[in-house]
XYZ file of C-alpha atoms in Angstrom:
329
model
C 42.136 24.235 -13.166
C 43.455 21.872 -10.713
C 42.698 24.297 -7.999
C 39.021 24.317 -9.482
C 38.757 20.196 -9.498
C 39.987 20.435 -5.917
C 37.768 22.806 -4.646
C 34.490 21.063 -6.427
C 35.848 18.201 -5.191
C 35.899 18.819 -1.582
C 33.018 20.395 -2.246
C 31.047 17.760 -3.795
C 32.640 15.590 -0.813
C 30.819 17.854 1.475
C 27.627 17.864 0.411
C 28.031 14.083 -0.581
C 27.999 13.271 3.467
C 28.721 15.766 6.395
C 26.605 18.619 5.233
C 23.378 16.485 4.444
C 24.247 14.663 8.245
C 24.104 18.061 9.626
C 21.037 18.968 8.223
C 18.710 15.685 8.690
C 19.782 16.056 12.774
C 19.194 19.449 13.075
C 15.750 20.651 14.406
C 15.471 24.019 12.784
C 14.040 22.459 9.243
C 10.155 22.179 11.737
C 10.575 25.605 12.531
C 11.167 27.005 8.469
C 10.569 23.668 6.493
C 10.411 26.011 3.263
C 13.834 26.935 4.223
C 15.217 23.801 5.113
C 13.734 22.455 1.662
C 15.500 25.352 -0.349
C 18.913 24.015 1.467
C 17.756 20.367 0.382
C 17.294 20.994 -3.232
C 20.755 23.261 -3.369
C 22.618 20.350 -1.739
C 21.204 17.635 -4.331
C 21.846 20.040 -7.098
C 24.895 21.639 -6.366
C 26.274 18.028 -5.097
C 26.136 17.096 -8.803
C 27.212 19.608 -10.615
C 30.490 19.947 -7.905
C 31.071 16.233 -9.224
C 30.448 17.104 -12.476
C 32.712 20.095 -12.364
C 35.446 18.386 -9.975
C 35.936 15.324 -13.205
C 35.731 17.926 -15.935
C 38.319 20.488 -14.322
C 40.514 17.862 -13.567
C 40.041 16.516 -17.281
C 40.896 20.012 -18.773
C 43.274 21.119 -16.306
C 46.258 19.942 -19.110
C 45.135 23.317 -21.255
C 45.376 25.570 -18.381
C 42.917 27.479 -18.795
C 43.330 27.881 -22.743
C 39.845 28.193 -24.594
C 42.092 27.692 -27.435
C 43.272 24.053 -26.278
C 39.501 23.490 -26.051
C 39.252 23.716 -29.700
C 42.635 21.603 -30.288
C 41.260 18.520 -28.302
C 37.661 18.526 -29.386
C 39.002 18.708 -32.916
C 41.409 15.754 -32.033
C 38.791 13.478 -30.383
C 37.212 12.955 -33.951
C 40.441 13.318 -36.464
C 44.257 13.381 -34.887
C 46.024 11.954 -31.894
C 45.276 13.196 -28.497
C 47.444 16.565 -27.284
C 50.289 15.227 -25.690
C 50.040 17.288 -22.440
C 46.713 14.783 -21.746
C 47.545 11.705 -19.817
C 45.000 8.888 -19.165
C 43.603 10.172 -16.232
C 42.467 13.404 -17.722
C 40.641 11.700 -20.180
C 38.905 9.233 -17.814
C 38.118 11.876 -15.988
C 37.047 13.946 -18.593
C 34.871 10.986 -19.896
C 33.340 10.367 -16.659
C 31.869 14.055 -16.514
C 30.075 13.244 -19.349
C 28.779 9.870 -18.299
C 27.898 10.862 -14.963
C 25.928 14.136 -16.325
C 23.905 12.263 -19.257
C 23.481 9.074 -16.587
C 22.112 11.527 -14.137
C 19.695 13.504 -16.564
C 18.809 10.216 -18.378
C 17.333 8.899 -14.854
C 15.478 12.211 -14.543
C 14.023 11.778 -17.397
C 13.128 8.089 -17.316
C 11.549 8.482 -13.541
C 9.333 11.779 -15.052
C 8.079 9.119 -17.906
C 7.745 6.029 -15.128
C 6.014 8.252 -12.612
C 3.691 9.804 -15.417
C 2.223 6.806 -16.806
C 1.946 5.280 -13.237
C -0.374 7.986 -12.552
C -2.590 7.496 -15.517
C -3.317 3.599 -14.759
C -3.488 4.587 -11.209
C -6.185 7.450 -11.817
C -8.241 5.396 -14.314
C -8.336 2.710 -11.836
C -9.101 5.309 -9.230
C -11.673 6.338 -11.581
C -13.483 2.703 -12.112
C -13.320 1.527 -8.906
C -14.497 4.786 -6.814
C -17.393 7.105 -6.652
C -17.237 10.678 -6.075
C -17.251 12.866 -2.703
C -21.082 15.377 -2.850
C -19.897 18.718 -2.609
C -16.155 18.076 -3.074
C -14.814 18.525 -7.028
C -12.504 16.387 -8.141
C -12.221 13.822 -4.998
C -13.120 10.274 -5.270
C -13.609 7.748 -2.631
C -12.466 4.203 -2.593
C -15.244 1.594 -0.661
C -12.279 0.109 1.710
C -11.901 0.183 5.592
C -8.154 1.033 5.574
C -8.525 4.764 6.663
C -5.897 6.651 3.635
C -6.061 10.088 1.898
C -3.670 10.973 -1.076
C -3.588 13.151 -3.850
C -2.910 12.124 -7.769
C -1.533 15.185 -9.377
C -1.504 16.103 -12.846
C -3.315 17.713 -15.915
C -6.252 16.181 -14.041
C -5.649 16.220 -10.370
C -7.605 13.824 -7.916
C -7.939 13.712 -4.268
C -8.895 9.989 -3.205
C -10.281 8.966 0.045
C -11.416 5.826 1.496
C -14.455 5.051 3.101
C -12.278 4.093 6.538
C -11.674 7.373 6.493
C -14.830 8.950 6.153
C -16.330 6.988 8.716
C -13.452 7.918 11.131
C -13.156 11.348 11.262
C -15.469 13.743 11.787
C -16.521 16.643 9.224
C -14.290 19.088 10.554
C -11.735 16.816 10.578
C -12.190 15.471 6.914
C -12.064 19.112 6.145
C -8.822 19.603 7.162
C -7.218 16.927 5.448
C -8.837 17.509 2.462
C -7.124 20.970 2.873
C -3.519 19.265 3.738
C -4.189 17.103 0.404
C -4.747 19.992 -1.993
C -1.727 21.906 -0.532
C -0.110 19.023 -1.927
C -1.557 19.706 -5.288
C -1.303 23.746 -5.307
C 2.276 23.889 -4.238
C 3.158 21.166 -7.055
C 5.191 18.971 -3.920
C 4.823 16.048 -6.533
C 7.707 17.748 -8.313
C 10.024 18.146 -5.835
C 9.617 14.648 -4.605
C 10.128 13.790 -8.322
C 13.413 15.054 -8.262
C 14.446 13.473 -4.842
C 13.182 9.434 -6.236
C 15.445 10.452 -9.112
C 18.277 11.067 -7.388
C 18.032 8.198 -5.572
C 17.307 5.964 -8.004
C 20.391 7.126 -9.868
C 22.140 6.598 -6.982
C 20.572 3.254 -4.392
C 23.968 2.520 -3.295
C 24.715 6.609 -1.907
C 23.116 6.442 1.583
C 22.746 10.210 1.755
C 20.073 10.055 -1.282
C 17.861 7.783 0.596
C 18.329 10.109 3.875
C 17.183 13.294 1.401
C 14.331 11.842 0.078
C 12.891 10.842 3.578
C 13.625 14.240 4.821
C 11.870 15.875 2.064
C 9.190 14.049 2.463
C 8.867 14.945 5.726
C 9.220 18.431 5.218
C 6.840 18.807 2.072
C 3.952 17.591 4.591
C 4.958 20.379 6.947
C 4.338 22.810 4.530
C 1.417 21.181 4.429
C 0.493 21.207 7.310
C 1.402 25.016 7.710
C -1.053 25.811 4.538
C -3.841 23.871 6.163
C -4.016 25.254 9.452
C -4.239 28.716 7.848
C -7.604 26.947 6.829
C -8.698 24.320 9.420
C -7.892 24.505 13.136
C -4.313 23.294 14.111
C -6.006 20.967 16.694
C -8.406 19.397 14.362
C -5.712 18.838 11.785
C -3.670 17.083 14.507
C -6.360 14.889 15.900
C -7.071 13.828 12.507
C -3.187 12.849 11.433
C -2.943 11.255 14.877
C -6.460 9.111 14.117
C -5.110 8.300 10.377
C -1.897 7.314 11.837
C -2.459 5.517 15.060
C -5.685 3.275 12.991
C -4.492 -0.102 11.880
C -6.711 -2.542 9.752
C -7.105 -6.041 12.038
C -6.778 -9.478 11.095
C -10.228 -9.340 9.593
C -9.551 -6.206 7.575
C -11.490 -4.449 9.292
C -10.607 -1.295 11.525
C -8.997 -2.628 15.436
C -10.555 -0.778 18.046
C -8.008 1.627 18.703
C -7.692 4.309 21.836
C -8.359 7.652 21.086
C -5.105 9.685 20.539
C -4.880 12.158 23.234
C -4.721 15.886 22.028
C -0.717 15.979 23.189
C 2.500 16.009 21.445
C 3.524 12.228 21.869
C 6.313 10.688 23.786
C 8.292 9.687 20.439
C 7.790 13.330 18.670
C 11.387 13.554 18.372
C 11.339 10.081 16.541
C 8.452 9.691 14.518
C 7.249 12.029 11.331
C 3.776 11.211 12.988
C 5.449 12.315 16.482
C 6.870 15.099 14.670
C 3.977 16.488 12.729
C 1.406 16.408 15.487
C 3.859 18.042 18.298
C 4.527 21.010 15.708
C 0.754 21.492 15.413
C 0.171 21.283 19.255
C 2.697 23.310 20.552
C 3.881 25.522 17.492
C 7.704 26.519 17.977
C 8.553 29.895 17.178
C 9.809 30.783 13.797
C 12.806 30.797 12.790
C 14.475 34.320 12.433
C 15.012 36.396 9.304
C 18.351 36.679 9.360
C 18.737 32.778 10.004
C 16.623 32.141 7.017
C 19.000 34.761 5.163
C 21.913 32.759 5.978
C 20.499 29.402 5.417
C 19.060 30.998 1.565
C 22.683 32.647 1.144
C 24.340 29.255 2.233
C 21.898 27.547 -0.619
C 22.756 29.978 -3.271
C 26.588 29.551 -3.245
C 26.469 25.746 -2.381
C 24.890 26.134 -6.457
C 26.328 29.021 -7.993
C 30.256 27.923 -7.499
C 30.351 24.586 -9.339
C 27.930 26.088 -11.676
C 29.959 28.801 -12.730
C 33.119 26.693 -12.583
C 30.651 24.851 -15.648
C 29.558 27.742 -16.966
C 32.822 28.957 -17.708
C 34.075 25.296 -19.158
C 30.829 25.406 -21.000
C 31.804 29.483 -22.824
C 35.125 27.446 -23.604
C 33.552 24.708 -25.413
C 30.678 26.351 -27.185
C 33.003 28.269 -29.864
C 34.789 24.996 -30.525
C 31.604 22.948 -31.415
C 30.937 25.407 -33.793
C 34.197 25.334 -35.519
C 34.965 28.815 -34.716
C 37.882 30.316 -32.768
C 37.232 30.527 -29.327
C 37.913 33.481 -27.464
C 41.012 34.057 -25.744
């Protein structure tokens, strides 16, 4: 068990810094964003459970591996003294499992419940103060200068535009990001980025979760992106990102004159999500290679399954004991 708790822990120390450092500097993620988000998700997931698993191996490390001992110090948590083999440690460590699982799910929960009734005062306000788009089902537009598209998902999804937009861009261009926007919806990217604000709100003071969550953001509008263009030419979908992006509101509140973005990957691609998202569009890089996406997939799947079957195992220990019956040897 001790060889477990070290293992998850280096593990969890991994994907806790290096791994996630790695990942956000790499360029590959443009060329298979799906990818890189599978490899995203694994590392936030399998980054808990390995500190989950690391504390709770530790904790039980005393019984040796003894589903029997299981039973023993469950039934001496509520009547009897604690097994003797059991220092303080294990039992900190043991109790900070448990705290750090139920403190983790607990914010998943709340942020689902925060996030859900956001959306409700934000689509009845939507719904008040906007009028909808002919020919376009369930989009509303906003009268304000500021050009902005987003999506409100839900039971009742709603695309909402502003009239700075319409006036900006022409049809074929509105088009397109119409077809971004409901990419957005179909491919539920709402629930990924749920997970993401949740792990950094459970975390503020882990830098890594902030890096994730900007990186998946980035990477959920790739997809996108990719979706759309399958629709909409890739050039009109780039001039209208770079025309939503480069338009400021003035002083007045009203749209600046602004230059027309030229139809080239900018100077500060490298930099910029904008940069980044309109170079990929203009001069599409070739994708990335099966068997890289294999390995990257592969890489994903163990970076989950071996601290969850370090739990699952803890977790076949401890099931017979809650029930009061013997647990298998």
């Amino acid at each position: 068990m001790y060889t477990s708790a070290a293992v998850l822990a280096l593990l969890a120390i991994a994907l806790a810094w290096p791994i996630p450092l790695w990942l956000s500097a790499a360029r590959w993620p443009s060329r298979a964003p799906g990818t890189a988000l599978a490899l995203w998700q694994a590392i936030a997931l399998g980054g808990g459970l390995a500190m989950i698993g690391a504390l709770l191996s530790f904790g039980l490390a005393p019984l040796d591996g003894e589903a029997g001992g299981i039973h023993a110090l469950i039934a001496s948590l509520t009547s009897g003294p604690i097994p003797a083999e059991f220092a303080i440690v294990n039992i900190v460590a043991i109790g900070g499992a448990v705290l750090l699982g139920v403190h983790l799910l607990l914010n998943l929960i709340s942020t689902a419940v925060r996030t859900e009734r956001s959306r409700r005062r934000h689509r009845a306000t939507v719904e008040l103060l906007s009028s909808p788009l002919p020919e376009q089902p369930r989009t509303r537009v906003l009268d304000h200068p500021t050009p902005i598209a987003y999506c409100v998902p839900g039971v009742h999804t709603v695309t909402v535009l502003s009239g700075g937009l319409i006036e900006l861009l022409e049809p074929a261009e509105l088009d397109a990001v119409l077809a971004h926007e409901r990419t957005h919806l179909r491919q539920f990217h709402h629930l990924v980025l749920l997970a993401f604000r949740a792990w950094h709100a459970a975390l503020p003071w882990f830098p890594i979760a902030n890096r994730a969550e900007n990186a998946v953001g980035l990477l959920v509008e790739m997809l996108a992106d990719d979706d759309a263009k399958k629709e909409r030419d890739p050039h009109t979908l780039a001039r209208a990102i770079a025309l939503v992006g480069t338009s400021q509101p003035s002083a007045s509140g009203e749209l600046g004159e602004q230059p027309m973005p030229r139809l080239e990957p900018p100077a500060d691609a490298a930099r910029t999500p904008l940069g980044v998202r309109v170079s990929r569009l203009l001069r599409p890089e070739a994708p990335l290679p099966p068997f890289a996406r294999l390995l990257a997939l592969s890489a994903a799947a163990l970076i989950v399954s071996i601290p969850a079957s370090v739990l699952l195992g803890v977790a076949l220990g401890i099931a017979p004991a809650l029930a009061g019956s013997p647990a298998p040897v």
